Amino acid sequence: MRDPRRLVGADQRNGGPLDSLSEEEWELIRPYLEENERLFGIKVKDLLTVDGARRPPHIVYRKAKAVPRKALAHTGL
């Protein structure tokens, strides 16, 4: 998820942990963002720009991990 200011908390994800994005993960999602750029005009360089400055992907994006099934059992989901 794009969260350069680290405003999204685990409480907004039903307790799911958030983690840093690795270089390998960026290489995995980058082609999809490039396809979105081609289809919709959303430039990857714009997605990586925060407050007028280009930032590295691991600063702009975070990885949302799945909630363990045991945790969901307690919520009734």
Tab-separated table of C-alpha atoms in Angstrom:
chain	number	residue	atom	x	y	z
A	1	MET	CA	0.000	0.000	0.000
A	2	ARG	CA	1.155	3.533	-0.630
A	3	ASP	CA	1.691	5.002	2.832
A	4	PRO	CA	4.717	7.329	2.771
A	5	ARG	CA	3.786	9.054	6.028
A	6	ARG	CA	3.131	5.786	7.879
A	7	LEU	CA	-0.400	6.833	8.806
A	8	VAL	CA	-2.085	3.444	8.324
A	9	GLY	CA	-2.063	1.361	11.490
A	10	ALA	CA	-2.636	-2.330	12.116
A	11	ASP	CA	-5.952	-1.397	13.767
A	12	GLN	CA	-7.189	-0.257	10.345
A	13	ARG	CA	-6.440	-3.681	8.927
A	14	ASN	CA	-8.222	-5.893	11.488
A	15	GLY	CA	-4.938	-6.324	13.329
A	16	GLY	CA	-2.873	-7.298	10.303
A	17	PRO	CA	0.786	-6.368	10.653
A	18	LEU	CA	2.505	-3.902	8.342
A	19	ASP	CA	6.063	-4.354	7.145
A	20	SER	CA	8.662	-2.706	4.943
A	21	LEU	CA	8.673	-3.426	1.238
A	22	SER	CA	11.732	-5.354	0.029
A	23	GLU	CA	13.554	-4.749	-3.249
A	24	GLU	CA	12.295	-8.115	-4.514
A	25	GLU	CA	8.700	-7.152	-3.729
A	26	TRP	CA	9.139	-3.818	-5.511
A	27	GLU	CA	10.438	-5.657	-8.582
A	28	LEU	CA	7.323	-7.843	-8.400
A	29	ILE	CA	4.777	-4.993	-8.273
A	30	ARG	CA	6.586	-2.474	-10.478
A	31	PRO	CA	5.415	-4.062	-13.780
A	32	TYR	CA	1.797	-3.731	-12.617
A	33	LEU	CA	2.332	-0.058	-11.803
A	34	GLU	CA	3.965	0.427	-15.198
A	35	GLU	CA	0.935	-1.191	-16.838
A	36	ASN	CA	-1.327	1.186	-14.884
A	37	GLU	CA	0.813	4.035	-16.180
A	38	ARG	CA	0.289	2.839	-19.735
A	39	LEU	CA	-3.457	2.271	-19.297
A	40	PHE	CA	-4.456	5.119	-16.995
A	41	GLY	CA	-1.639	7.663	-17.143
A	42	ILE	CA	-0.684	7.222	-13.473
A	43	LYS	CA	3.070	7.715	-13.657
A	44	VAL	CA	5.275	5.543	-11.452
A	45	LYS	CA	7.545	8.540	-10.833
A	46	ASP	CA	4.510	10.447	-9.504
A	47	LEU	CA	3.633	7.570	-7.175
A	48	LEU	CA	7.170	7.721	-5.788
A	49	THR	CA	7.050	11.495	-5.295
A	50	VAL	CA	6.205	12.752	-1.801
A	51	ASP	CA	6.149	16.456	-0.938
A	52	GLY	CA	7.784	17.269	-4.272
A	53	ALA	CA	10.736	14.892	-3.845
A	54	ARG	CA	11.189	11.450	-5.333
A	55	ARG	CA	11.558	8.787	-2.651
A	56	PRO	CA	12.694	5.157	-2.802
A	57	PRO	CA	9.906	2.558	-3.051
A	58	HIS	CA	10.575	1.138	0.435
A	59	ILE	CA	9.854	4.583	1.912
A	60	VAL	CA	6.656	5.196	-0.075
A	61	TYR	CA	5.131	1.717	0.047
A	62	ARG	CA	4.436	-0.718	2.861
A	63	LYS	CA	3.563	-4.375	2.795
A	64	ALA	CA	0.289	-5.423	4.403
A	65	LYS	CA	0.620	-8.923	5.814
A	66	ALA	CA	-2.253	-11.327	6.271
A	67	VAL	CA	-3.907	-11.706	9.650
A	68	PRO	CA	-3.278	-15.124	11.201
A	69	ARG	CA	-6.388	-17.303	11.078
A	70	LYS	CA	-6.269	-17.688	14.845
A	71	ALA	CA	-6.667	-13.911	15.224
A	72	LEU	CA	-9.713	-13.906	12.953
A	73	ALA	CA	-11.383	-16.646	14.985
A	74	HIS	CA	-11.659	-14.266	17.939
A	75	THR	CA	-13.381	-11.567	15.885
A	76	GLY	CA	-16.055	-13.806	14.415
A	77	LEU	CA	-14.981	-13.006	10.837
